Coordinates of C-alpha atoms in Angstrom, one line a residue:
M1 CA 57.1 -12.1 -24.6
K2 CA 56.2 -12.8 -21.0
L3 CA 54.7 -9.3 -20.7
A4 CA 52.5 -10.0 -23.8
K5 CA 51.2 -13.2 -22.3
V6 CA 50.4 -11.4 -19.0
L7 CA 48.5 -8.7 -20.9
V8 CA 46.6 -11.3 -23.0
A9 CA 45.7 -13.2 -19.8
G10 CA 44.6 -10.0 -18.1
L11 CA 42.4 -9.1 -21.1
G12 CA 40.9 -12.6 -21.0
A13 CA 40.0 -12.2 -17.3
I14 CA 38.4 -8.9 -18.0
A15 CA 36.3 -10.3 -20.8
L16 CA 35.3 -13.2 -18.6
S17 CA 34.2 -10.8 -15.9
I18 CA 32.2 -8.7 -18.3
A19 CA 30.5 -11.9 -19.7
T20 CA 29.7 -13.0 -16.1
I21 CA 28.2 -9.6 -15.3
G22 CA 26.2 -9.6 -18.5
G23 CA 24.9 -13.2 -17.7
A24 CA 23.9 -12.2 -14.2
Q25 CA 22.0 -9.2 -15.6
A26 CA 20.3 -11.5 -18.2
D27 CA 19.3 -13.9 -15.5
G28 CA 17.8 -11.3 -13.2
K29 CA 14.2 -11.2 -12.0
L30 CA 13.0 -9.0 -14.8
Q31 CA 14.1 -11.4 -17.5
E32 CA 12.8 -14.3 -15.4
V33 CA 9.3 -12.8 -15.2
L34 CA 9.3 -12.0 -18.9
A35 CA 10.4 -15.5 -19.8
R36 CA 7.7 -17.0 -17.5
G37 CA 5.0 -14.9 -19.1
K38 CA 3.3 -13.9 -15.9
L39 CA 3.9 -11.9 -12.7
I40 CA 3.6 -13.6 -9.3
V41 CA 2.4 -11.1 -6.6
G42 CA 2.1 -11.8 -2.9
T43 CA -0.9 -10.1 -1.3
G44 CA -3.7 -10.6 1.2
S45 CA -7.4 -11.4 1.0
T46 CA -9.0 -10.1 4.2
N47 CA -8.4 -6.3 4.3
P48 CA -10.7 -4.2 2.2
P49 CA -10.2 -1.9 0.4
W50 CA -6.7 -3.2 -0.1
H51 CA -7.3 -6.9 -0.8
F52 CA -10.4 -9.0 -0.3
Q53 CA -12.7 -11.5 -2.0
D54 CA -15.6 -9.9 -3.8
D55 CA -19.1 -11.3 -4.3
K56 CA -17.8 -13.6 -7.0
G57 CA -15.0 -15.0 -4.7
E58 CA -12.4 -13.2 -6.8
L59 CA -9.6 -11.1 -5.3
A60 CA -10.3 -7.3 -5.5
G61 CA -8.9 -4.1 -4.0
F62 CA -6.3 -1.5 -4.5
D63 CA -3.3 -3.8 -4.0
I64 CA -4.8 -6.1 -6.6
D65 CA -5.1 -3.3 -9.1
I66 CA -1.5 -2.3 -8.4
G67 CA -0.4 -5.8 -9.3
R68 CA -2.3 -5.6 -12.5
I69 CA -0.7 -2.2 -13.4
I70 CA 2.7 -3.8 -13.0
A71 CA 1.7 -6.8 -15.1
K72 CA 0.4 -4.4 -17.8
G73 CA 3.8 -2.7 -17.8
L74 CA 5.5 -6.1 -18.3
F75 CA 3.2 -7.7 -20.9
N76 CA 0.8 -5.0 -22.0
D77 CA -1.8 -7.3 -20.4
P78 CA -3.0 -6.7 -16.9
T79 CA -4.4 -10.2 -16.6
K80 CA -1.0 -11.9 -16.8
V81 CA -0.6 -12.0 -13.1
E82 CA -0.9 -14.7 -10.4
F83 CA -1.8 -13.6 -6.9
V84 CA -0.5 -15.7 -4.0
T85 CA -2.5 -15.0 -0.8
Q86 CA -0.2 -14.8 2.2
S87 CA -0.4 -13.7 5.9
S88 CA 1.1 -10.4 6.8
D89 CA 4.0 -12.1 8.6
A90 CA 4.9 -13.9 5.4
R91 CA 5.3 -10.7 3.3
I92 CA 9.0 -10.5 3.8
P93 CA 9.9 -14.2 4.0
N94 CA 8.1 -14.9 0.7
I95 CA 10.2 -12.2 -1.0
T96 CA 13.5 -13.2 0.4
T97 CA 13.0 -16.9 -0.4
G98 CA 11.7 -16.2 -4.0
Q99 CA 8.2 -17.6 -3.5
V100 CA 6.8 -14.4 -5.1
D101 CA 8.3 -11.8 -7.4
I102 CA 6.9 -8.9 -5.5
T103 CA 4.7 -8.2 -2.4
C104 CA 1.9 -5.6 -2.6
Q105 CA 0.0 -5.9 0.6
A106 CA -0.6 -2.6 2.4
M107 CA 3.0 -2.8 3.7
T108 CA 4.3 0.0 5.8
V109 CA 7.8 1.2 5.0
T110 CA 10.2 1.1 8.0
A111 CA 13.9 1.4 8.3
P112 CA 14.3 -2.1 9.9
R113 CA 12.2 -3.7 7.1
A114 CA 14.4 -1.9 4.5
Q115 CA 17.3 -3.9 5.8
Q116 CA 15.5 -7.1 4.6
V117 CA 13.8 -6.1 1.4
A118 CA 14.0 -3.3 -1.2
F119 CA 11.0 -1.0 -1.2
T120 CA 9.6 0.5 -4.3
V121 CA 8.4 4.1 -4.7
P122 CA 5.3 4.8 -2.5
Y123 CA 1.9 4.2 -4.1
Y124 CA -0.2 5.4 -1.1
R125 CA 0.3 7.4 2.1
E126 CA -1.8 5.9 5.0
G127 CA -2.8 7.7 8.1
V128 CA -5.3 7.6 11.0
G129 CA -8.7 9.4 10.8
L130 CA -11.8 9.8 12.8
L131 CA -15.0 8.2 11.3
M132 CA -18.3 9.7 12.6
T133 CA -21.9 9.0 12.0
K134 CA -23.9 11.7 10.1
N135 CA -26.1 13.9 12.3
G136 CA -24.2 12.8 15.4
K137 CA -23.7 14.9 18.5
Y138 CA -20.4 16.4 17.2
A139 CA -20.0 18.1 13.8
D140 CA -16.3 17.7 13.2
Y141 CA -12.8 17.3 14.7
A142 CA -12.9 20.8 16.2
A143 CA -16.1 19.9 18.1
L144 CA -14.6 16.6 19.3
K145 CA -11.5 18.3 20.6
A146 CA -13.5 21.1 22.3
A147 CA -15.6 18.5 24.1
G148 CA -12.5 17.1 25.8
A149 CA -13.2 14.2 28.2
D150 CA -16.9 14.0 27.2
V151 CA -15.9 12.3 24.0
T152 CA -15.3 8.5 23.7
V153 CA -13.4 7.1 20.8
S154 CA -13.5 3.4 19.8
V155 CA -10.3 1.9 18.4
L156 CA -8.9 -1.5 17.5
Q157 CA -7.0 -3.0 20.5
N158 CA -3.3 -2.3 20.3
V159 CA -0.5 -1.5 22.8
Y160 CA -0.1 1.9 21.2
A161 CA -3.9 2.6 20.7
E162 CA -4.5 4.9 23.6
D163 CA -1.4 7.0 22.9
M164 CA -2.3 7.2 19.2
V165 CA -5.8 8.5 19.9
H166 CA -4.5 11.0 22.4
Q167 CA -2.2 12.5 19.8
A168 CA -5.3 13.9 18.1
L169 CA -7.7 14.1 21.1
P170 CA -5.6 14.5 24.3
Q171 CA -8.5 14.3 26.7
A172 CA -10.8 11.8 25.0
K173 CA -11.8 8.5 26.6
V174 CA -10.5 5.5 24.6
D175 CA -12.4 2.2 24.3
Q176 CA -10.4 -0.6 22.8
Y177 CA -12.0 -3.5 21.0
D178 CA -10.5 -6.8 19.8
S179 CA -12.1 -6.7 16.4
V180 CA -12.9 -4.1 13.8
D181 CA -16.6 -5.1 13.7
L182 CA -16.9 -4.4 17.5
M183 CA -15.1 -1.1 17.0
Y184 CA -17.7 0.0 14.4
Q185 CA -20.6 -1.3 16.4
A186 CA -19.6 1.0 19.2
L187 CA -19.8 3.9 16.8
N188 CA -23.1 2.8 15.3
S189 CA -24.7 2.3 18.7
G190 CA -23.6 5.7 20.0
R191 CA -21.3 4.3 22.7
A192 CA -18.5 6.1 20.8
A193 CA -18.6 9.5 19.2
A194 CA -15.9 8.5 16.7
A195 CA -13.9 5.5 15.6
A196 CA -10.2 5.9 15.0
T197 CA -9.3 3.9 11.9
D198 CA -7.1 3.9 8.9
M199 CA -7.9 6.7 6.5
S200 CA -8.2 4.2 3.7
S201 CA -10.8 2.2 5.7
L202 CA -12.6 5.5 6.5
R203 CA -12.8 6.4 2.9
W204 CA -14.0 2.9 2.0
F205 CA -16.8 3.0 4.6
M206 CA -17.9 6.4 3.5
K207 CA -18.0 5.4 -0.2
K208 CA -20.0 2.3 0.6
N209 CA -22.3 4.2 3.0
P210 CA -22.4 7.8 1.8
D211 CA -25.6 8.6 3.9
R212 CA -24.3 7.1 7.1
Y213 CA -20.8 8.2 7.8
V214 CA -18.6 11.3 7.7
D215 CA -15.0 12.2 8.1
A216 CA -14.2 14.3 11.1
G217 CA -11.7 16.2 9.0
Y218 CA -8.4 15.4 10.7
G219 CA -5.7 12.9 9.8
W220 CA -2.5 12.0 11.6
N221 CA 0.2 9.3 12.1
P222 CA 1.3 9.0 8.5
Q223 CA 2.6 5.8 7.1
T224 CA 4.1 5.1 3.7
Y225 CA 2.8 2.1 1.7
S226 CA 5.1 0.5 -0.9
C227 CA 5.6 -2.8 -2.7
A228 CA 8.6 -4.8 -1.8
V229 CA 11.1 -6.8 -3.9
K230 CA 14.2 -8.9 -3.1
Q231 CA 17.3 -6.9 -2.5
G232 CA 20.2 -7.0 -4.9
D233 CA 18.4 -6.8 -8.3
Q234 CA 18.5 -3.1 -9.4
D235 CA 17.0 -3.8 -12.8
W236 CA 13.9 -5.4 -11.4
L237 CA 13.5 -2.6 -8.8
N238 CA 14.0 0.1 -11.5
F239 CA 11.4 -1.5 -13.7
V240 CA 8.7 -1.7 -11.0
N241 CA 9.5 1.8 -9.9
T242 CA 9.0 3.0 -13.5
A243 CA 5.7 1.1 -13.8
L244 CA 4.4 2.6 -10.6
R245 CA 5.7 6.1 -11.3
E246 CA 4.1 6.3 -14.7
A247 CA 0.8 5.0 -13.3
M248 CA 0.8 7.8 -10.8
T249 CA 2.2 10.6 -12.9
G250 CA 2.3 9.6 -16.6
V251 CA 1.0 7.4 -19.4
D252 CA -0.9 5.0 -17.2
F253 CA -2.5 7.6 -14.9
A254 CA -6.0 6.6 -16.1
D255 CA -5.6 3.1 -14.6
Y256 CA -4.4 4.4 -11.2
K257 CA -7.0 7.2 -11.1
K258 CA -9.8 4.7 -11.8
S259 CA -8.6 2.4 -9.0
F260 CA -8.1 5.2 -6.5
E261 CA -11.7 6.5 -7.2
T262 CA -13.1 3.0 -6.9
W263 CA -11.6 2.1 -3.6
F264 CA -11.2 5.5 -1.8
G265 CA -14.1 7.5 -3.3
E266 CA -11.9 10.5 -4.3
T267 CA -9.9 11.6 -7.3
P268 CA -6.1 11.8 -7.0
P269 CA -4.6 15.1 -8.3
E270 CA -4.0 15.1 -12.1
P271 CA -0.3 15.2 -13.1
K272 CA 0.3 18.5 -14.9
P273 CA 2.3 18.8 -18.1
G274 CA 5.5 20.8 -18.0
F275 CA 8.0 20.6 -15.2
P276 CA 7.8 17.3 -13.3
A277 CA 6.3 18.2 -9.9
E278 CA 8.0 15.2 -8.2
M279 CA 11.4 16.8 -8.9
R280 CA 10.7 19.8 -6.9

């Protein structure tokens, strides 16, 4: 009799544990967002082509489109999203404190950051490139490198800026500027033969000014951009990863392709039917 009571009590405890786990899953971020009826995305507003205010004063950019792609996956409606503008140093705190559901803000994946948030699958690979003016003194990267110390490169001021430029052009002179505008003014005035800038910015400038700028044809210093969510909710992370993956490789590729072409001026490779290339 005592053994039977122990077994019944044990089974009751197991049932309670299962119910508790099920309740925790039901109360996760995915269910919270679905019940709310909109997605809350943390992002920026001052960094084109990623996030900025357009001529109408509305947020636009690649990160904004990524947020809408996720909202479409949630509600079959890309407009069911609220964007919370935040500074770059608020990207992680706003996730960990639950102020936003997800951060999509040109955020570089690093191992230390991955100790604080859960990163989604990558949606862009950033790098550094060399922006040049058309019909300038040097035709391309090979000509810049061959010119050695005769070349001056403008770059945004940073403790690593000179070393970064010298990874691509070891002998070049490096002029650092405390604003992006001044960096580009140096290029436009001829004080610099090239401007070292993010590849995304390079493509954006070329798209907006196709008759003015060219790409030197060399990229380096790769960085992975991903969205970030709060740690500990695998269902939410799995959903966002599914939405992003299918935008880049599956049923929603048209949305991703249109955005990529709009902001970077080039077409991403079409996913091919058959064996999933990402599994190679």
